[in-house]
mmCIF file of N, CA, C and O in Angstrom:
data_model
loop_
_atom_site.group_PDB
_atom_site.id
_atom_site.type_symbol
_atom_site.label_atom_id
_atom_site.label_comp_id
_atom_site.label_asym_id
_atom_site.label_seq_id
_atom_site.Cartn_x
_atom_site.Cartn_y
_atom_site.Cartn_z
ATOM 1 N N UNK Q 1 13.285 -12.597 -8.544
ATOM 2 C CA UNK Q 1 12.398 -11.459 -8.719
ATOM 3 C C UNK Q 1 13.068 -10.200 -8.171
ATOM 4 O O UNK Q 1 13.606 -9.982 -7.085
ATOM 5 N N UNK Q 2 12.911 -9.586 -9.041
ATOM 6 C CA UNK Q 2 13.599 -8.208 -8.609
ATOM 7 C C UNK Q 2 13.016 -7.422 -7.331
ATOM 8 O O UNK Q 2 11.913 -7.795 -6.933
ATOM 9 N N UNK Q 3 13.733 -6.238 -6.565
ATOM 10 C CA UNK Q 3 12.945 -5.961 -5.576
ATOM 11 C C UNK Q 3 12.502 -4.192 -5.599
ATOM 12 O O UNK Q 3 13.148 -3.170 -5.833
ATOM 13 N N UNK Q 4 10.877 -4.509 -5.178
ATOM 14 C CA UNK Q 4 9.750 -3.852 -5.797
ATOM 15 C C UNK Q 4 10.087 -2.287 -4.994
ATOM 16 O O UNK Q 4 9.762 -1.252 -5.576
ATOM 17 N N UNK Q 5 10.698 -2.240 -3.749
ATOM 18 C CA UNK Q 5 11.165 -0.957 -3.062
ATOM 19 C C UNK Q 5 12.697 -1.253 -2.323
ATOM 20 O O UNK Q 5 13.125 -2.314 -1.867
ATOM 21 N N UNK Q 6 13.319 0.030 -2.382
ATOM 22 C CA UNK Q 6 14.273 0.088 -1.232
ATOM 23 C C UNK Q 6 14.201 -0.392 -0.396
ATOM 24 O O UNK Q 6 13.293 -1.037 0.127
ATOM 25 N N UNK Q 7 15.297 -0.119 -0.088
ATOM 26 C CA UNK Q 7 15.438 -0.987 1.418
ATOM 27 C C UNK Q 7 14.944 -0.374 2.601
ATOM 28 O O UNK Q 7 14.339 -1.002 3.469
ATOM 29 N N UNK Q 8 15.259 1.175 2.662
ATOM 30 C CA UNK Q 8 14.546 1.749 3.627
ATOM 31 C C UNK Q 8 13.147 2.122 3.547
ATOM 32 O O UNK Q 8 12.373 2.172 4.504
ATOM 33 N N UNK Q 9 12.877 2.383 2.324
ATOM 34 C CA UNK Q 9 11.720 2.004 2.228
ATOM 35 C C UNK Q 9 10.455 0.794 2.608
ATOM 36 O O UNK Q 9 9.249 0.877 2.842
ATOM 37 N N UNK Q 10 11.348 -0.223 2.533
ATOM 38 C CA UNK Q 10 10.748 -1.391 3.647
ATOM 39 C C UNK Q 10 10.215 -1.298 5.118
ATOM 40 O O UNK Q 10 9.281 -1.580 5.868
ATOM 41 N N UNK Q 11 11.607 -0.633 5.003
ATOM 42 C CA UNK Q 11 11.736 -0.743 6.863
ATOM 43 C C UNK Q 11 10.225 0.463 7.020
ATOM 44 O O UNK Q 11 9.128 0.048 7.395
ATOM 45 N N UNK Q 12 10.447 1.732 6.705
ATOM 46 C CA UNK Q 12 8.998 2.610 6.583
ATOM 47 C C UNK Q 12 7.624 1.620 6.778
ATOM 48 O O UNK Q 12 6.792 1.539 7.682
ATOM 49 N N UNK Q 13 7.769 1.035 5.713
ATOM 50 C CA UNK Q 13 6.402 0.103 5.689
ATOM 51 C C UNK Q 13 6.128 -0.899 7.240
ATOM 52 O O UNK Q 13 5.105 -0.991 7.918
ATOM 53 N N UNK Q 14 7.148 -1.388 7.381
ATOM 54 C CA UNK Q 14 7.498 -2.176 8.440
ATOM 55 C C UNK Q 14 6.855 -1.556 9.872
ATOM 56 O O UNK Q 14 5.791 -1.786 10.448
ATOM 57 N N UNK Q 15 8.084 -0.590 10.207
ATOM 58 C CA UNK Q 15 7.177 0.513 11.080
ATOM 59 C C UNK Q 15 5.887 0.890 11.046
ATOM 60 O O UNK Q 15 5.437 0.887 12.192
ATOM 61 N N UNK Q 16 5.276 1.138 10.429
ATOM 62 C CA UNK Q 16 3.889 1.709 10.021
ATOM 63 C C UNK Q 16 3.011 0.185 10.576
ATOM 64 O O UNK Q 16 2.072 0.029 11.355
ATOM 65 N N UNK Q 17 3.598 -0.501 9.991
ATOM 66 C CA UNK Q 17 2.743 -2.290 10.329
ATOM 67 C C UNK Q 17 2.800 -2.254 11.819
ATOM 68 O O UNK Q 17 1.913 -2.579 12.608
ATOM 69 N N UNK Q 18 4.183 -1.733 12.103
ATOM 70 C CA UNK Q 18 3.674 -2.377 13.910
ATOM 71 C C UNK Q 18 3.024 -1.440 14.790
ATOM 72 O O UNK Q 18 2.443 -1.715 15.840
ATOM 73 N N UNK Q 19 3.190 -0.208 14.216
ATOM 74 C CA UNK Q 19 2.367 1.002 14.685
ATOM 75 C C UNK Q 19 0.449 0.658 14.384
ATOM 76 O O UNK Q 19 -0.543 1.076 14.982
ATOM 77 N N UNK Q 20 0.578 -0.109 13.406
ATOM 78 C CA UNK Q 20 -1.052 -1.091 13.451
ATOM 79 C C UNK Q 20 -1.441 -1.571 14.129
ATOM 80 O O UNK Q 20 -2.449 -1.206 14.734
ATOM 81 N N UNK Q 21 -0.778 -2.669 14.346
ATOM 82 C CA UNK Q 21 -0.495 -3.548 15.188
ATOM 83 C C UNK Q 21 -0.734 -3.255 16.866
ATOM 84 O O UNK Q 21 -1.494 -3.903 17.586
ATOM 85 N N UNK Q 22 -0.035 -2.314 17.207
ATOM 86 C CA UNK Q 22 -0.091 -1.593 18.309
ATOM 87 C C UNK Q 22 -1.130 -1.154 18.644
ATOM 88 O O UNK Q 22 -1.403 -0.908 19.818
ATOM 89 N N UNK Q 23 -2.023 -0.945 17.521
ATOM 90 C CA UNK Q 23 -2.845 0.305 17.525
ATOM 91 C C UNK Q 23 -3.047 1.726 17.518
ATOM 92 O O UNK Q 23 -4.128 2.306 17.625
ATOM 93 N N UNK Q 24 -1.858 2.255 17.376
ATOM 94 C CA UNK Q 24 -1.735 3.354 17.195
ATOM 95 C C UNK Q 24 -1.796 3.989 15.696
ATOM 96 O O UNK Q 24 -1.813 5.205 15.506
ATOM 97 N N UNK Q 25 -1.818 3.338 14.997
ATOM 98 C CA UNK Q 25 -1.514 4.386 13.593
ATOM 99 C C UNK Q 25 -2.927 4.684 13.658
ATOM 100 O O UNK Q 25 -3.769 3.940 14.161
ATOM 101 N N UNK Q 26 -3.168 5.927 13.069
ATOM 102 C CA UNK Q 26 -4.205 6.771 12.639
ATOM 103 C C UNK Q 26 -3.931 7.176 11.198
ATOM 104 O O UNK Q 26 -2.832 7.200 10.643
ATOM 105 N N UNK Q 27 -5.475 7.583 10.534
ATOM 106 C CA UNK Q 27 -5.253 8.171 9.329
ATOM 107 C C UNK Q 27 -4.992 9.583 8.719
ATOM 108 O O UNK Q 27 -4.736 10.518 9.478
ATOM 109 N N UNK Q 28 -5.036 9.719 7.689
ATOM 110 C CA UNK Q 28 -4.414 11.374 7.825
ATOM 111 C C UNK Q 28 -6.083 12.592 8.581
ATOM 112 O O UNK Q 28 -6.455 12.461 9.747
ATOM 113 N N UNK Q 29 -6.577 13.329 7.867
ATOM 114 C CA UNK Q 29 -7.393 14.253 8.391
ATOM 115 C C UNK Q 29 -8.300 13.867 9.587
ATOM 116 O O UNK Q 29 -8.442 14.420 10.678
ATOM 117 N N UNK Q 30 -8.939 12.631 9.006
ATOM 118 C CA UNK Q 30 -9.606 12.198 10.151
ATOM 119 C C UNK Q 30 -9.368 11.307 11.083
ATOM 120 O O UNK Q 30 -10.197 10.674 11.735
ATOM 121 N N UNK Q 31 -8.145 11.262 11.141
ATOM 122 C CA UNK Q 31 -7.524 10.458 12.286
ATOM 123 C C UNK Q 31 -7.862 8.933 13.472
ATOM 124 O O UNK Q 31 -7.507 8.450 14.548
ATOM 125 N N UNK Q 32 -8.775 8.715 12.328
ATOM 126 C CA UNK Q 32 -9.439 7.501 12.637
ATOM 127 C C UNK Q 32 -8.276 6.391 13.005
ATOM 128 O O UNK Q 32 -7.148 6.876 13.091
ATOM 129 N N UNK Q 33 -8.355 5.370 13.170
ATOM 130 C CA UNK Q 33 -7.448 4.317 13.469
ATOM 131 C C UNK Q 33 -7.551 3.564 12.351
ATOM 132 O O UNK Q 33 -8.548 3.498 11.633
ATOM 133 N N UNK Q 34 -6.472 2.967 12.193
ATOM 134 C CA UNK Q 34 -6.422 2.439 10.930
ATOM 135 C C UNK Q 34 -6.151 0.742 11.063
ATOM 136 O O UNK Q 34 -5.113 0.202 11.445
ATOM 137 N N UNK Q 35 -7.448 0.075 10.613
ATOM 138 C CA UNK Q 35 -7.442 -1.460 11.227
ATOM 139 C C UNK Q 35 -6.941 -2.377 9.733
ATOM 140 O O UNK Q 35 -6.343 -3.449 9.829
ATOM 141 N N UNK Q 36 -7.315 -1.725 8.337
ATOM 142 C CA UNK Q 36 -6.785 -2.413 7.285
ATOM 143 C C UNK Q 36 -5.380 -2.801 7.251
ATOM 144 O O UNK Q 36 -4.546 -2.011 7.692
ATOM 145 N N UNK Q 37 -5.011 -3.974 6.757
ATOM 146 C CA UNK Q 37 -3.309 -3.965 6.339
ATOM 147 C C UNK Q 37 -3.130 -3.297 5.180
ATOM 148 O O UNK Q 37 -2.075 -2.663 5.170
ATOM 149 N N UNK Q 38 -3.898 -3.196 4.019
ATOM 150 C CA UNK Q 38 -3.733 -2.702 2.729
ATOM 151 C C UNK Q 38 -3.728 -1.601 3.360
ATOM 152 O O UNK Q 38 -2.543 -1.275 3.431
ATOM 153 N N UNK Q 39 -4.624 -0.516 4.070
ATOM 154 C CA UNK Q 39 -4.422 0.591 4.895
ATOM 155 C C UNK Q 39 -3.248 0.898 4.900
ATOM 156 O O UNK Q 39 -2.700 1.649 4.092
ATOM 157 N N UNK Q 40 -2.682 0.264 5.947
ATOM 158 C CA UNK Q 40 -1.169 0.785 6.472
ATOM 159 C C UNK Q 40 -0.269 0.605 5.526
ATOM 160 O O UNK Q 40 0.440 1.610 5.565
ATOM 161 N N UNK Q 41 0.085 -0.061 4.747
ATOM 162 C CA UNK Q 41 0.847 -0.134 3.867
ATOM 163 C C UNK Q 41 0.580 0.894 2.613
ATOM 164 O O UNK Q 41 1.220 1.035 1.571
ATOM 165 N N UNK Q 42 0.012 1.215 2.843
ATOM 166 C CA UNK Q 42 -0.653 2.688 1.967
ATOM 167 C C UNK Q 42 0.314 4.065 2.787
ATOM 168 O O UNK Q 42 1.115 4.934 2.441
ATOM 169 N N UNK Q 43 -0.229 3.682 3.806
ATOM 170 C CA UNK Q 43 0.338 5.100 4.517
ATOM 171 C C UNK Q 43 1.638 4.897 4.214
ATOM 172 O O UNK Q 43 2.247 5.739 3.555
ATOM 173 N N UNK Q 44 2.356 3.520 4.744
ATOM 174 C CA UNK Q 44 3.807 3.310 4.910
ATOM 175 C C UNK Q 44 4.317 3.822 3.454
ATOM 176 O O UNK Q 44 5.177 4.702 3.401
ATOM 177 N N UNK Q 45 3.793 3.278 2.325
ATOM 178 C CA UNK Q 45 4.468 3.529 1.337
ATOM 179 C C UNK Q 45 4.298 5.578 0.919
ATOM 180 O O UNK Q 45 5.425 6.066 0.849
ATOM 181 N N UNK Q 46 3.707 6.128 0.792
ATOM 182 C CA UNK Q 46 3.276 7.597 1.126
ATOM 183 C C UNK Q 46 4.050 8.336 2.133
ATOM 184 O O UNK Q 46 4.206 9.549 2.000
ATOM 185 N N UNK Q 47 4.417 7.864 2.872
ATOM 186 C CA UNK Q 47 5.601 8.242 4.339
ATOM 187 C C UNK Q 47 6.552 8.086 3.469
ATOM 188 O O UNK Q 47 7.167 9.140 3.308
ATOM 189 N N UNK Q 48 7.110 6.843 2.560
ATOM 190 C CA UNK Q 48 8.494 6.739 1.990
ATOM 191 C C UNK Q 48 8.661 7.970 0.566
ATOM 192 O O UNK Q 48 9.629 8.613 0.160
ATOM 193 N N UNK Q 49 7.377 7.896 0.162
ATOM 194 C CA UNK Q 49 7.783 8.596 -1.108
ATOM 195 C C UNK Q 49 7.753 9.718 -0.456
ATOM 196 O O UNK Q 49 8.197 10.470 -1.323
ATOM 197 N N UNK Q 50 7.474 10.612 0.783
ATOM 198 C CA UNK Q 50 7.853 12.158 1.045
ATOM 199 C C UNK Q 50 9.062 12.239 1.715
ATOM 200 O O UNK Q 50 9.501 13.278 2.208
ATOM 201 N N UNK Q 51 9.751 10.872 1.749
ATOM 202 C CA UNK Q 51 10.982 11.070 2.294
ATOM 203 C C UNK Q 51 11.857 10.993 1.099
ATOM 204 O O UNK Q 51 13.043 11.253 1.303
ATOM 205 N N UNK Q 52 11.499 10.685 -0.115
ATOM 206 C CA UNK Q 52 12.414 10.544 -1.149
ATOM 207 C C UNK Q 52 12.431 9.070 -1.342
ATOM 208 O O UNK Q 52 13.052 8.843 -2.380
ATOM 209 N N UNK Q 53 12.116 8.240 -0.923
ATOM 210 C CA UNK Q 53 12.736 6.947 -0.987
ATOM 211 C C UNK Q 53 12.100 6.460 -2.089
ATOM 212 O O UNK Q 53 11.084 6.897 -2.629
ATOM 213 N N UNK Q 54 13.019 5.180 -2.490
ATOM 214 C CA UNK Q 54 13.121 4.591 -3.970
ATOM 215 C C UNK Q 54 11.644 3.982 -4.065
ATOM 216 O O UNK Q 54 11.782 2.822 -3.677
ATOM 217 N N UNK Q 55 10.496 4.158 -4.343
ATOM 218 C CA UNK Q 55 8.980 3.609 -4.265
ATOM 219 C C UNK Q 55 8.546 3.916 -5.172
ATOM 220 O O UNK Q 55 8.578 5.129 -5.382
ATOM 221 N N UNK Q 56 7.809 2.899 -6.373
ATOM 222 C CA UNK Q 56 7.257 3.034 -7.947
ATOM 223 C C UNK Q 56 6.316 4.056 -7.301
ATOM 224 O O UNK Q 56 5.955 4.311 -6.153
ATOM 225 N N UNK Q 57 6.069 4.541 -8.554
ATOM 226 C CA UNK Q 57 4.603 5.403 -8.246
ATOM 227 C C UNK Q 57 3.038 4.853 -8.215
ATOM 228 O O UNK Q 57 2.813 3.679 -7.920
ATOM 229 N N UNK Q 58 2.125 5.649 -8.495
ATOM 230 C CA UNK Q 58 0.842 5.102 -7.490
ATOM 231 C C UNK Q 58 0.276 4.796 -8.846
ATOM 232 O O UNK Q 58 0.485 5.609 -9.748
ATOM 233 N N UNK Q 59 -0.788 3.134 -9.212
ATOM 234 C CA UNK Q 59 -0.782 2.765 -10.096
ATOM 235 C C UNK Q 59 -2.270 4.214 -10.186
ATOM 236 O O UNK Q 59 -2.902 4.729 -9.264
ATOM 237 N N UNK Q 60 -2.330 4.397 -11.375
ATOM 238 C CA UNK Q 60 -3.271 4.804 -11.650
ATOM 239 C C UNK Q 60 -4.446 4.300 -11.807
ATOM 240 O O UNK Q 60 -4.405 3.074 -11.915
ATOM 241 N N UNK Q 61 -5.969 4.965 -11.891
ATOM 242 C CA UNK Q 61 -7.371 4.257 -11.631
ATOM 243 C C UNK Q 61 -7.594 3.457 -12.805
ATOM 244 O O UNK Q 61 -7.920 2.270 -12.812
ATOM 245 N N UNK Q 62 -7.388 4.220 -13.821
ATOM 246 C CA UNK Q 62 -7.345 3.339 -15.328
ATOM 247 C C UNK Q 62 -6.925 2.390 -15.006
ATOM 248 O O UNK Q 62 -7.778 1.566 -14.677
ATOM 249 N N UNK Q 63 -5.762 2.030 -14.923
ATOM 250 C CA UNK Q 63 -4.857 1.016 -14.747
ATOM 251 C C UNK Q 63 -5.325 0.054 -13.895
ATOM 252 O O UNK Q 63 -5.201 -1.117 -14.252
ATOM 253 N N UNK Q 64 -5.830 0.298 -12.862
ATOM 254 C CA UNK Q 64 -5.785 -0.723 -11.933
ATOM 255 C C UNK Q 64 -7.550 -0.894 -11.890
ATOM 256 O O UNK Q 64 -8.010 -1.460 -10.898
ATOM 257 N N UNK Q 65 -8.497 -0.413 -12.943
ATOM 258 C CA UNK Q 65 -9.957 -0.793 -13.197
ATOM 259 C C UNK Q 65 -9.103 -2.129 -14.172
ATOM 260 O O UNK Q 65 -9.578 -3.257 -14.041
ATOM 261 N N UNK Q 66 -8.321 -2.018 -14.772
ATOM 262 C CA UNK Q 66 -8.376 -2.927 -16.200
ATOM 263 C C UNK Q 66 -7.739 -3.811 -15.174
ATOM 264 O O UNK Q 66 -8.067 -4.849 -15.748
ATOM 265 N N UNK Q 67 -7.218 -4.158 -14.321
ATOM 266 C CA UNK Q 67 -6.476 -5.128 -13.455
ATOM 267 C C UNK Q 67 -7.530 -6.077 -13.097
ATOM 268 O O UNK Q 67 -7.495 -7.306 -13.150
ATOM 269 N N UNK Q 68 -8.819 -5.013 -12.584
ATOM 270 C CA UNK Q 68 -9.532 -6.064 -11.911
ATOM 271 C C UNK Q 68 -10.740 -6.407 -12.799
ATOM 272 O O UNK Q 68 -11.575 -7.244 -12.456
ATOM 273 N N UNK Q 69 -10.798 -5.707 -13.984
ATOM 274 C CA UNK Q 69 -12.173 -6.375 -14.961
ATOM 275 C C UNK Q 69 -11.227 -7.931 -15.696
ATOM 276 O O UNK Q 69 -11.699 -8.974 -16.148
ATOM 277 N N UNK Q 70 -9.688 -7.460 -15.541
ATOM 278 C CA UNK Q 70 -9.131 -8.636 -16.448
ATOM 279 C C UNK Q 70 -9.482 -10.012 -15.134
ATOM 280 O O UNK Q 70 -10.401 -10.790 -15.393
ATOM 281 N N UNK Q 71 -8.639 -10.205 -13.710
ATOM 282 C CA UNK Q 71 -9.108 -10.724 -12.919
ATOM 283 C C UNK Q 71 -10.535 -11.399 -12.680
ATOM 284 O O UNK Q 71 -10.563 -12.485 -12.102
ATOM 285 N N UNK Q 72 -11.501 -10.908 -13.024
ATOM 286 C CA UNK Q 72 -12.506 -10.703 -12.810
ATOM 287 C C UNK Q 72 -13.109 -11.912 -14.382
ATOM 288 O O UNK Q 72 -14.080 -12.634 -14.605
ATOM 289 N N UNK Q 73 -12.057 -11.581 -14.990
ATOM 290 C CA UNK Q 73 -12.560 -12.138 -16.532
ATOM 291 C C UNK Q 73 -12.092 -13.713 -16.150
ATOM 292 O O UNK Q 73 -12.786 -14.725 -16.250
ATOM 293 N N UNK Q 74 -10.968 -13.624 -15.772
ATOM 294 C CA UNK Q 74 -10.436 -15.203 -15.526
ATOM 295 C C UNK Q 74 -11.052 -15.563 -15.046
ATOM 296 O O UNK Q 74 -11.674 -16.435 -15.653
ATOM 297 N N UNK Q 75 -11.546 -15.283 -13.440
ATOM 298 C CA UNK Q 75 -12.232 -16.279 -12.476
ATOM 299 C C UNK Q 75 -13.473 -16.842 -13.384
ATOM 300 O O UNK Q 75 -13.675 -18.055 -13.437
ATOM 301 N N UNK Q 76 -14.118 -16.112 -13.943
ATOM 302 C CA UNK Q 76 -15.718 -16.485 -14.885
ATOM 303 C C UNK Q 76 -14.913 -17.729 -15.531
ATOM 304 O O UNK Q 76 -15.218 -18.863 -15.162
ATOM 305 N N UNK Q 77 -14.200 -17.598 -16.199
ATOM 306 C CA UNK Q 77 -13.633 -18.771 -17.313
ATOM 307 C C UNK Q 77 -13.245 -20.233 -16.154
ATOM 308 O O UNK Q 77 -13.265 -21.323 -16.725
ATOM 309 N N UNK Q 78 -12.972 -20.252 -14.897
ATOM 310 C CA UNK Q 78 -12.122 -20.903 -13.869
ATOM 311 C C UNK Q 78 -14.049 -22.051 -13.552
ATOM 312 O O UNK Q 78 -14.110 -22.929 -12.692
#
C-alpha cells in the first residue's frame, strides 16, 4: 500500500498525538483541550499542510456524506 503522507508529515501528526496525550494540545480559537484522537490528527494534519508538507487534501462534505450513506448501506445488508 502506498503511503498516504510524507514522512515529515507523519512525524507532525505524531507530535501533535503526544502533545494529547500529555494533555496539552488545545484547539484553535477556543482553546479548549483537545481529548479526541480523530481531533488531533486533524490538527496534526492542518499543521503539515501550512508547512507545505506532502498531505492529500481535505475530503470534501459531498464526498465524505456518500462515504457514510454507502457504509451505512452495507451494514443494513450485513
Amino acid at each position: 500500500m502506498a503511503r498516504k503522507y510524507s514522512r515529515k508529515a507523519s512525524g507532525d501528526v505524531e507530535r501533535v498525538m503526544k502533545k494529547r496525550k500529555a494533555g496539552t494540545l488545545r484547539s484553535g480559537r477556543s482553546k479548549k483541550k483537545v481529548k479526541s484522537r480523530k481531533q488531533a490528527v486533524a490538527i496534526g494534519l492542518s499543521e503539515a499542510r501550512a508547512k507545505g508538507r506532502k498531505v492529500p487534501k481535505k475530503a470534501s462534505k459531498k464526498t465524505a456524506k456518500r462515504k457514510t450513506a454507502k457504509k451505512r448501506k452495507t451494514a443494513k445488508k450485513k
